[in-house]
Amino acid sequence: MFALVDANSFYASAEKVFDPALRRKPVVVLTNNDGCICALCDRAKAIGVKKFGPYHKASQQLARHGAVIRSSNYALYDDLSAKMMQIIGRFAPQQHVYSIDECFLDFGRWCPPQGWKALAATIKDTVYQELRLPVSVGIGLTPTLAKAASFAAKRRLSSPGVALLANPQVINTVLTSMSVQDVWGIGKRISARLQAMQIHSAAELAALPVAEARRAFNVEVARTVQELRGVPCLSWDAQRADKKQIYSTRAFGRPVTEAAELRQALAWHGEQVAEKLRRQHSAVKTLTCFAHANPFASEGHYHATRLHTFALPVSDSREIVRAITAQLPALYRQGIKFHKCGVGAIDIVSAKTVQPDLFSQLDSRPDVMACMDAINSRYGADTLGLAAKGNQPQWSMKRQFLSPQFTTNWKHIPKILC
Amino acid sequence: MLKVIPIFAQAGISGFESPAAQYRELGLDLDELLIEHPTATFIGQAQGDSMTGVGIFDGDLLIVDRAAMPTPLDVVVANLNGAFVCKLFDRKASALLSPGSGQQPYQLAEGDWFEEEGIVMRSVRMHRYVRQLARCLR
């Protein structure tokens, strides 16, 4: 048996953990730069605001209902997520963390003496007891059915927060009420084609002959069909594949017009890319950097991109930032109100296979970089970095409604009235 | 929690091995003593003087366990009407006591919004100025 455990409106729920005044209020969390709504608690959903809409359009409506707005507080979410995964991991011999707020449990052939529903309820209650995070638990014969069960648990098709898809009758009822695009692994394009084949519900997909699913689509869809019938055939890789491209881009908190500011912002992104490269033991051959004006503004369209190819693949922050800085004259133009910039590593190789070059002028220092990464992981991001990015970023993200880092910063620990 | 005994690589050609090397053990770890349930524990800071009777003073750190077994009388952190408070909780009488301050017990009533958050297992006094915490002291 498999379980899928996921936190309900994770970001919004996380904001409520250490701020009891928020527990009964509608809470809305905004994305980077406070642009879009990325999470809503149940009370906020009840107002009728939609996820992924721009914040400025909904701000008045939210204010009318007394909603509390928060900027994304990734330090807090990451810490709570790690604790949540540890708690959930206690319940099964195998756990696969699928994203920041959901994970699969693989119970193998084990059967809980108290029954699956009771176990699901225990998982849910334990996470709430120890962390004050509400989760839903879906249990099924296969990962895909566990995901469907979790969907049912969220839609309150069964007792609140937990659902079990083990007996054929229940499976059929749930799959009949579930549209095909809500099946795990069925994307938008495949679901459109399925609809054209008159396959609308998950139950109809489960009835599709496996051979036909493979012929019409691919082996993945054929597996999904089998999984919906209760035959486990998905397995997750123990390790996530390395990223093929790494980007760091962001809109500015306010328009940027100075060359020095643009240079600092690009250097900042360069450092981010370099660090991510080192984390997966990769090096970059070709780098892109770009800067543009607001594409939605009525005037002043501007978009500049430059590629840089290294003679030898690098992952050294200094090399990368140096290369980006050299592109600045080509990217910057006076009078442009820059809205966004970014850096991307678009051609990545494994750092292990880099062939050194006798005549290379590069002065990569992996030891210095390893030391810097170690210091930053111990004392927090940006403890040590290149001076090129400046120390007072005026262009940085807008995070107007950021909550304290309750669990990761001594200065921010919750205050308790005595 | 992973515990690693630090043993440094040594080449066998120079000097003598320290006779104490084989007795090396892990140093004492305060977390082990103070935190029973790492995933269920959080740290807060006391503000106010109503709990001096149980030895909790303004600015002390409170180690709060959400998985500890309750007893009839515990020092707890609770959400009382939207704010975290630390009180001695008399579960039988549903009353919040403030020992040592002369304050009357607070009787929980129908209209109160009360959620018990966790039990204060330990408190930590800082007898000298702590730079890492200073900014959040009053």
CSV table of N, CA and C in Angstrom, one decimal, chain A residues 109-209:
chain,number,residue,atom,x,y,z
A,109,ARG,N,4.3,-4.7,2.0
A,109,ARG,CA,3.2,-5.7,2.3
A,109,ARG,C,2.7,-5.5,3.7
A,110,TRP,N,3.2,-4.6,4.4
A,110,TRP,CA,2.8,-4.4,5.8
A,110,TRP,C,1.4,-4.0,5.9
A,111,CYS,N,0.7,-4.4,6.9
A,111,CYS,CA,-0.7,-4.0,7.2
A,111,CYS,C,-0.8,-3.5,8.6
A,112,PRO,N,-1.4,-2.3,8.8
A,112,PRO,CA,-1.5,-1.8,10.2
A,112,PRO,C,-2.6,-2.6,10.9
A,113,PRO,N,-2.3,-3.0,12.2
A,113,PRO,CA,-3.2,-3.8,12.9
A,113,PRO,C,-4.5,-3.0,13.2
A,114,GLN,N,-4.4,-1.7,13.3
A,114,GLN,CA,-5.6,-0.9,13.6
A,114,GLN,C,-6.4,-0.5,12.3
A,115,GLY,N,-5.9,-0.9,11.1
A,115,GLY,CA,-6.6,-0.6,9.9
A,115,GLY,C,-6.1,0.6,9.2
A,116,TRP,N,-6.3,0.7,7.9
A,116,TRP,CA,-5.6,1.8,7.1
A,116,TRP,C,-6.2,3.2,7.5
A,117,LYS,N,-7.6,3.2,7.6
A,117,LYS,CA,-8.2,4.5,7.9
A,117,LYS,C,-7.7,5.0,9.2
A,118,ALA,N,-7.5,4.2,10.2
A,118,ALA,CA,-7.1,4.6,11.5
A,118,ALA,C,-5.6,5.1,11.4
A,119,LEU,N,-4.8,4.4,10.6
A,119,LEU,CA,-3.4,4.8,10.5
A,119,LEU,C,-3.4,6.2,9.8
A,120,ALA,N,-4.2,6.4,8.8
A,120,ALA,CA,-4.2,7.7,8.1
A,120,ALA,C,-4.6,8.8,9.0
A,121,ALA,N,-5.6,8.5,9.9
A,121,ALA,CA,-6.0,9.5,10.9
A,121,ALA,C,-4.9,9.8,11.9
A,122,THR,N,-4.1,8.7,12.3
A,122,THR,CA,-3.0,8.9,13.2
A,122,THR,C,-1.9,9.8,12.6
A,123,ILE,N,-1.6,9.6,11.3
A,123,ILE,CA,-0.6,10.4,10.6
A,123,ILE,C,-1.0,11.9,10.6
A,124,LYS,N,-2.3,12.1,10.2
A,124,LYS,CA,-2.8,13.4,10.2
A,124,LYS,C,-2.8,14.1,11.5
A,125,ASP,N,-3.3,13.4,12.6
A,125,ASP,CA,-3.3,13.9,13.9
A,125,ASP,C,-1.9,14.2,14.5
A,126,THR,N,-1.0,13.3,14.2
A,126,THR,CA,0.4,13.5,14.7
A,126,THR,C,1.0,14.7,14.1
A,127,VAL,N,0.9,14.9,12.8
A,127,VAL,CA,1.5,16.1,12.2
A,127,VAL,C,0.9,17.4,12.8
A,128,TYR,N,-0.4,17.3,13.0
A,128,TYR,CA,-1.0,18.5,13.6
A,128,TYR,C,-0.6,18.7,15.0
A,129,GLN,N,-0.5,17.6,15.8
A,129,GLN,CA,-0.1,17.7,17.2
A,129,GLN,C,1.3,18.3,17.3
A,130,GLU,N,2.2,17.8,16.5
A,130,GLU,CA,3.6,18.1,16.7
A,130,GLU,C,4.0,19.4,16.0
A,131,LEU,N,3.3,19.8,14.9
A,131,LEU,CA,3.7,20.9,14.1
A,131,LEU,C,2.6,21.9,13.8
A,132,ARG,N,1.4,21.6,14.2
A,132,ARG,CA,0.3,22.5,13.9
A,132,ARG,C,0.1,22.8,12.4
A,133,LEU,N,0.4,21.8,11.6
A,133,LEU,CA,0.1,21.9,10.2
A,133,LEU,C,-1.0,20.9,9.8
A,134,PRO,N,-2.0,21.3,9.1
A,134,PRO,CA,-3.1,20.4,8.7
A,134,PRO,C,-2.6,19.7,7.4
A,135,VAL,N,-2.8,18.4,7.4
A,135,VAL,CA,-2.4,17.6,6.2
A,135,VAL,C,-3.6,16.7,5.8
A,136,SER,N,-3.6,16.3,4.5
A,136,SER,CA,-4.5,15.3,4.0
A,136,SER,C,-3.7,14.0,3.8
A,137,VAL,N,-4.4,12.9,4.0
A,137,VAL,CA,-3.7,11.6,3.8
A,137,VAL,C,-4.6,10.8,2.9
A,138,GLY,N,-4.0,10.4,1.7
A,138,GLY,CA,-4.7,9.5,0.8
A,138,GLY,C,-3.9,8.2,0.8
A,139,ILE,N,-4.7,7.1,0.9
A,139,ILE,CA,-4.0,5.8,0.9
A,139,ILE,C,-4.6,4.9,-0.2
A,140,GLY,N,-3.8,4.3,-1.0
A,140,GLY,CA,-4.3,3.5,-2.1
A,140,GLY,C,-3.3,2.3,-2.4
A,141,LEU,N,-3.8,1.5,-3.4
A,141,LEU,CA,-3.0,0.3,-3.7
A,141,LEU,C,-1.8,0.7,-4.5
A,142,THR,N,-1.8,1.8,-5.2
A,142,THR,CA,-0.7,2.3,-6.0
A,142,THR,C,-0.4,3.8,-5.7
A,143,PRO,N,0.7,4.3,-6.1
A,143,PRO,CA,1.0,5.7,-5.9
A,143,PRO,C,-0.1,6.6,-6.6
A,144,THR,N,-0.5,6.2,-7.8
A,144,THR,CA,-1.5,7.0,-8.5
A,144,THR,C,-2.9,7.0,-7.8
A,145,LEU,N,-3.2,5.8,-7.2
A,145,LEU,CA,-4.5,5.7,-6.4
A,145,LEU,C,-4.3,6.5,-5.1
A,146,ALA,N,-3.1,6.5,-4.5
A,146,ALA,CA,-2.9,7.3,-3.3
A,146,ALA,C,-3.1,8.7,-3.6
A,147,LYS,N,-2.6,9.2,-4.7
A,147,LYS,CA,-2.8,10.5,-5.2
A,147,LYS,C,-4.3,10.9,-5.4
A,148,ALA,N,-5.0,9.9,-6.0
A,148,ALA,CA,-6.4,10.1,-6.2
A,148,ALA,C,-7.2,10.1,-4.9
A,149,ALA,N,-6.7,9.3,-3.9
A,149,ALA,CA,-7.3,9.3,-2.6
A,149,ALA,C,-7.1,10.6,-1.9
A,150,SER,N,-5.9,11.2,-2.1
A,150,SER,CA,-5.6,12.5,-1.5
A,150,SER,C,-6.5,13.6,-2.1
A,151,PHE,N,-6.8,13.4,-3.4
A,151,PHE,CA,-7.7,14.3,-4.1
A,151,PHE,C,-9.1,14.2,-3.5
A,152,ALA,N,-9.5,13.0,-3.2
A,152,ALA,CA,-10.8,12.8,-2.6
A,152,ALA,C,-10.9,13.3,-1.2
A,153,ALA,N,-9.7,13.1,-0.5
A,153,ALA,CA,-9.7,13.6,0.9
A,153,ALA,C,-9.9,15.1,0.9
A,154,LYS,N,-9.2,15.8,0.0
A,154,LYS,CA,-9.3,17.3,-0.1
A,154,LYS,C,-10.7,17.7,-0.5
A,155,ARG,N,-11.3,17.0,-1.4
A,155,ARG,CA,-12.7,17.4,-1.8
A,155,ARG,C,-13.7,16.9,-0.8
A,156,ARG,N,-13.3,16.3,0.3
A,156,ARG,CA,-14.2,15.8,1.4
A,156,ARG,C,-15.2,14.8,0.8
A,157,LEU,N,-14.7,14.0,0.0
A,157,LEU,CA,-15.6,12.9,-0.5
A,157,LEU,C,-15.7,11.8,0.5
A,158,SER,N,-14.8,11.8,1.5
A,158,SER,CA,-14.9,10.8,2.6
A,158,SER,C,-14.7,11.6,3.9
A,159,SER,N,-14.4,10.9,4.9
A,159,SER,CA,-14.2,11.7,6.2
A,159,SER,C,-13.1,12.7,6.1
A,160,PRO,N,-13.2,13.8,6.7
A,160,PRO,CA,-12.3,14.9,6.4
A,160,PRO,C,-10.8,14.6,6.6
A,161,GLY,N,-10.1,14.9,5.5
A,161,GLY,CA,-8.7,14.8,5.5
A,161,GLY,C,-8.1,13.5,5.3
A,162,VAL,N,-8.8,12.4,5.3
A,162,VAL,CA,-8.3,11.1,5.0
A,162,VAL,C,-9.2,10.4,4.0
A,163,ALA,N,-8.6,9.6,3.1
A,163,ALA,CA,-9.3,8.7,2.2
A,163,ALA,C,-8.6,7.5,1.9
A,164,LEU,N,-9.3,6.4,1.7
A,164,LEU,CA,-8.7,5.1,1.5
A,164,LEU,C,-9.3,4.5,0.2
A,165,LEU,N,-8.4,4.2,-0.8
A,165,LEU,CA,-8.9,3.6,-2.0
A,165,LEU,C,-8.3,2.2,-2.1
A,166,ALA,N,-9.0,1.3,-1.5
A,166,ALA,CA,-8.6,-0.1,-1.5
A,166,ALA,C,-9.6,-1.0,-2.1
A,167,ASN,N,-10.9,-0.8,-1.7
A,167,ASN,CA,-11.9,-1.7,-2.3
A,167,ASN,C,-12.5,-1.2,-3.6
A,168,PRO,N,-12.7,-2.2,-4.5
A,168,PRO,CA,-13.0,-1.8,-5.9
A,168,PRO,C,-14.2,-0.9,-6.0
A,169,GLN,N,-15.2,-1.0,-5.1
A,169,GLN,CA,-16.4,-0.2,-5.2
A,169,GLN,C,-16.0,1.3,-4.9
A,170,VAL,N,-15.3,1.5,-3.8
A,170,VAL,CA,-14.9,2.8,-3.5
A,170,VAL,C,-14.0,3.5,-4.6
A,171,ILE,N,-13.1,2.6,-5.1
A,171,ILE,CA,-12.2,3.1,-6.1
A,171,ILE,C,-13.0,3.6,-7.3
A,172,ASN,N,-14.0,2.8,-7.7
A,172,ASN,CA,-14.8,3.1,-8.8
A,172,ASN,C,-15.6,4.4,-8.6
A,173,THR,N,-16.2,4.5,-7.4
A,173,THR,CA,-17.0,5.8,-7.1
A,173,THR,C,-16.1,7.0,-7.2
A,174,VAL,N,-14.9,6.9,-6.6
A,174,VAL,CA,-14.0,8.1,-6.6
A,174,VAL,C,-13.6,8.4,-8.0
A,175,LEU,N,-13.1,7.4,-8.8
A,175,LEU,CA,-12.6,7.6,-10.1
A,175,LEU,C,-13.6,8.1,-11.0
A,176,THR,N,-14.9,7.7,-10.8
A,176,THR,CA,-16.0,8.2,-11.7
A,176,THR,C,-16.2,9.7,-11.5
A,177,SER,N,-16.0,10.1,-10.2
A,177,SER,CA,-16.3,11.5,-10.0
A,177,SER,C,-15.1,12.4,-10.2
A,178,MET,N,-14.0,11.8,-10.7
A,178,MET,CA,-12.7,12.5,-10.9
A,178,MET,C,-12.5,12.7,-12.4
A,179,SER,N,-12.2,14.0,-12.7
A,179,SER,CA,-12.0,14.2,-14.2
A,179,SER,C,-10.6,13.7,-14.5
A,180,VAL,N,-10.4,13.4,-15.8
A,180,VAL,CA,-9.2,12.7,-16.3
A,180,VAL,C,-8.0,13.6,-16.1
A,181,GLN,N,-8.2,15.0,-16.1
A,181,GLN,CA,-7.0,15.8,-16.0
A,181,GLN,C,-6.5,16.0,-14.6
A,182,ASP,N,-7.4,15.5,-13.6
A,182,ASP,CA,-6.9,15.5,-12.2
A,182,ASP,C,-6.1,14.2,-11.9
A,183,VAL,N,-6.0,13.3,-12.8
A,183,VAL,CA,-5.2,12.1,-12.5
A,183,VAL,C,-3.7,12.4,-12.5
A,184,TRP,N,-3.0,11.9,-11.6
A,184,TRP,CA,-1.6,12.2,-11.4
A,184,TRP,C,-0.8,11.7,-12.7
A,185,GLY,N,-0.1,12.6,-13.3
A,185,GLY,CA,0.7,12.2,-14.5
A,185,GLY,C,0.1,12.5,-15.8
A,186,ILE,N,-1.2,12.9,-15.7
A,186,ILE,CA,-1.9,13.2,-17.0
A,186,ILE,C,-1.8,14.7,-17.1
A,187,GLY,N,-1.1,15.2,-18.1
A,187,GLY,CA,-0.9,16.6,-18.3
A,187,GLY,C,-2.1,17.2,-19.1
A,188,LYS,N,-1.9,18.5,-19.4
A,188,LYS,CA,-3.0,19.2,-20.1
A,188,LYS,C,-3.2,18.7,-21.5
A,189,ARG,N,-2.0,18.4,-22.2
A,189,ARG,CA,-2.1,18.0,-23.6
A,189,ARG,C,-2.7,16.6,-23.7
A,190,ILE,N,-2.3,15.7,-22.8
A,190,ILE,CA,-2.8,14.4,-22.9
A,190,ILE,C,-4.3,14.3,-22.5
A,191,SER,N,-4.6,15.2,-21.5
A,191,SER,CA,-6.0,15.1,-21.2
A,191,SER,C,-6.9,15.7,-22.3
A,192,ALA,N,-6.4,16.7,-23.0
A,192,ALA,CA,-7.2,17.2,-24.2
A,192,ALA,C,-7.4,16.1,-25.2
A,193,ARG,N,-6.3,15.3,-25.5
A,193,ARG,CA,-6.5,14.2,-26.4
A,193,ARG,C,-7.4,13.2,-25.9
A,194,LEU,N,-7.4,12.9,-24.6
A,194,LEU,CA,-8.2,11.9,-24.0
A,194,LEU,C,-9.7,12.3,-24.1
A,195,GLN,N,-9.9,13.6,-23.9
A,195,GLN,CA,-11.3,14.1,-24.0
A,195,GLN,C,-11.8,13.9,-25.4
A,196,ALA,N,-10.9,14.2,-26.4
A,196,ALA,CA,-11.3,14.0,-27.8
A,196,ALA,C,-11.7,12.5,-28.1
A,197,MET,N,-11.1,11.6,-27.3
A,197,MET,CA,-11.4,10.2,-27.4
A,197,MET,C,-12.6,9.8,-26.6
A,198,GLN,N,-13.3,10.8,-26.1
A,198,GLN,CA,-14.5,10.6,-25.2
A,198,GLN,C,-14.1,9.9,-23.9
A,199,ILE,N,-12.9,10.2,-23.4
A,199,ILE,CA,-12.5,9.7,-22.1
A,199,ILE,C,-12.5,10.9,-21.2
A,200,HIS,N,-13.5,11.0,-20.3
A,200,HIS,CA,-13.6,12.3,-19.5
A,200,HIS,C,-13.2,12.0,-18.0
A,201,SER,N,-13.6,10.9,-17.5
A,201,SER,CA,-13.3,10.6,-16.1
A,201,SER,C,-12.2,9.7,-15.9
A,202,ALA,N,-11.7,9.7,-14.7
A,202,ALA,CA,-10.6,8.8,-14.3
A,202,ALA,C,-11.0,7.4,-14.5
A,203,ALA,N,-12.3,7.1,-14.2
A,203,ALA,CA,-12.7,5.7,-14.3
A,203,ALA,C,-12.7,5.3,-15.8
A,204,GLU,N,-13.0,6.2,-16.7
A,204,GLU,CA,-13.0,5.8,-18.1
A,204,GLU,C,-11.6,5.6,-18.6
A,205,LEU,N,-10.6,6.3,-18.0
A,205,LEU,CA,-9.2,6.1,-18.3
A,205,LEU,C,-8.8,4.8,-17.8
A,206,ALA,N,-9.2,4.4,-16.7
A,206,ALA,CA,-8.9,3.1,-16.1
A,206,ALA,C,-9.4,1.9,-17.0
A,207,ALA,N,-10.5,2.2,-17.7
A,207,ALA,CA,-11.0,1.2,-18.5
A,207,ALA,C,-10.4,1.1,-19.9
A,208,LEU,N,-9.5,2.0,-20.2
A,208,LEU,CA,-8.9,2.0,-21.6
A,208,LEU,C,-7.9,0.8,-21.6
A,209,PRO,N,-8.0,0.0,-22.7
A,209,PRO,CA,-7.0,-1.1,-22.8
A,209,PRO,C,-5.6,-0.6,-22.7
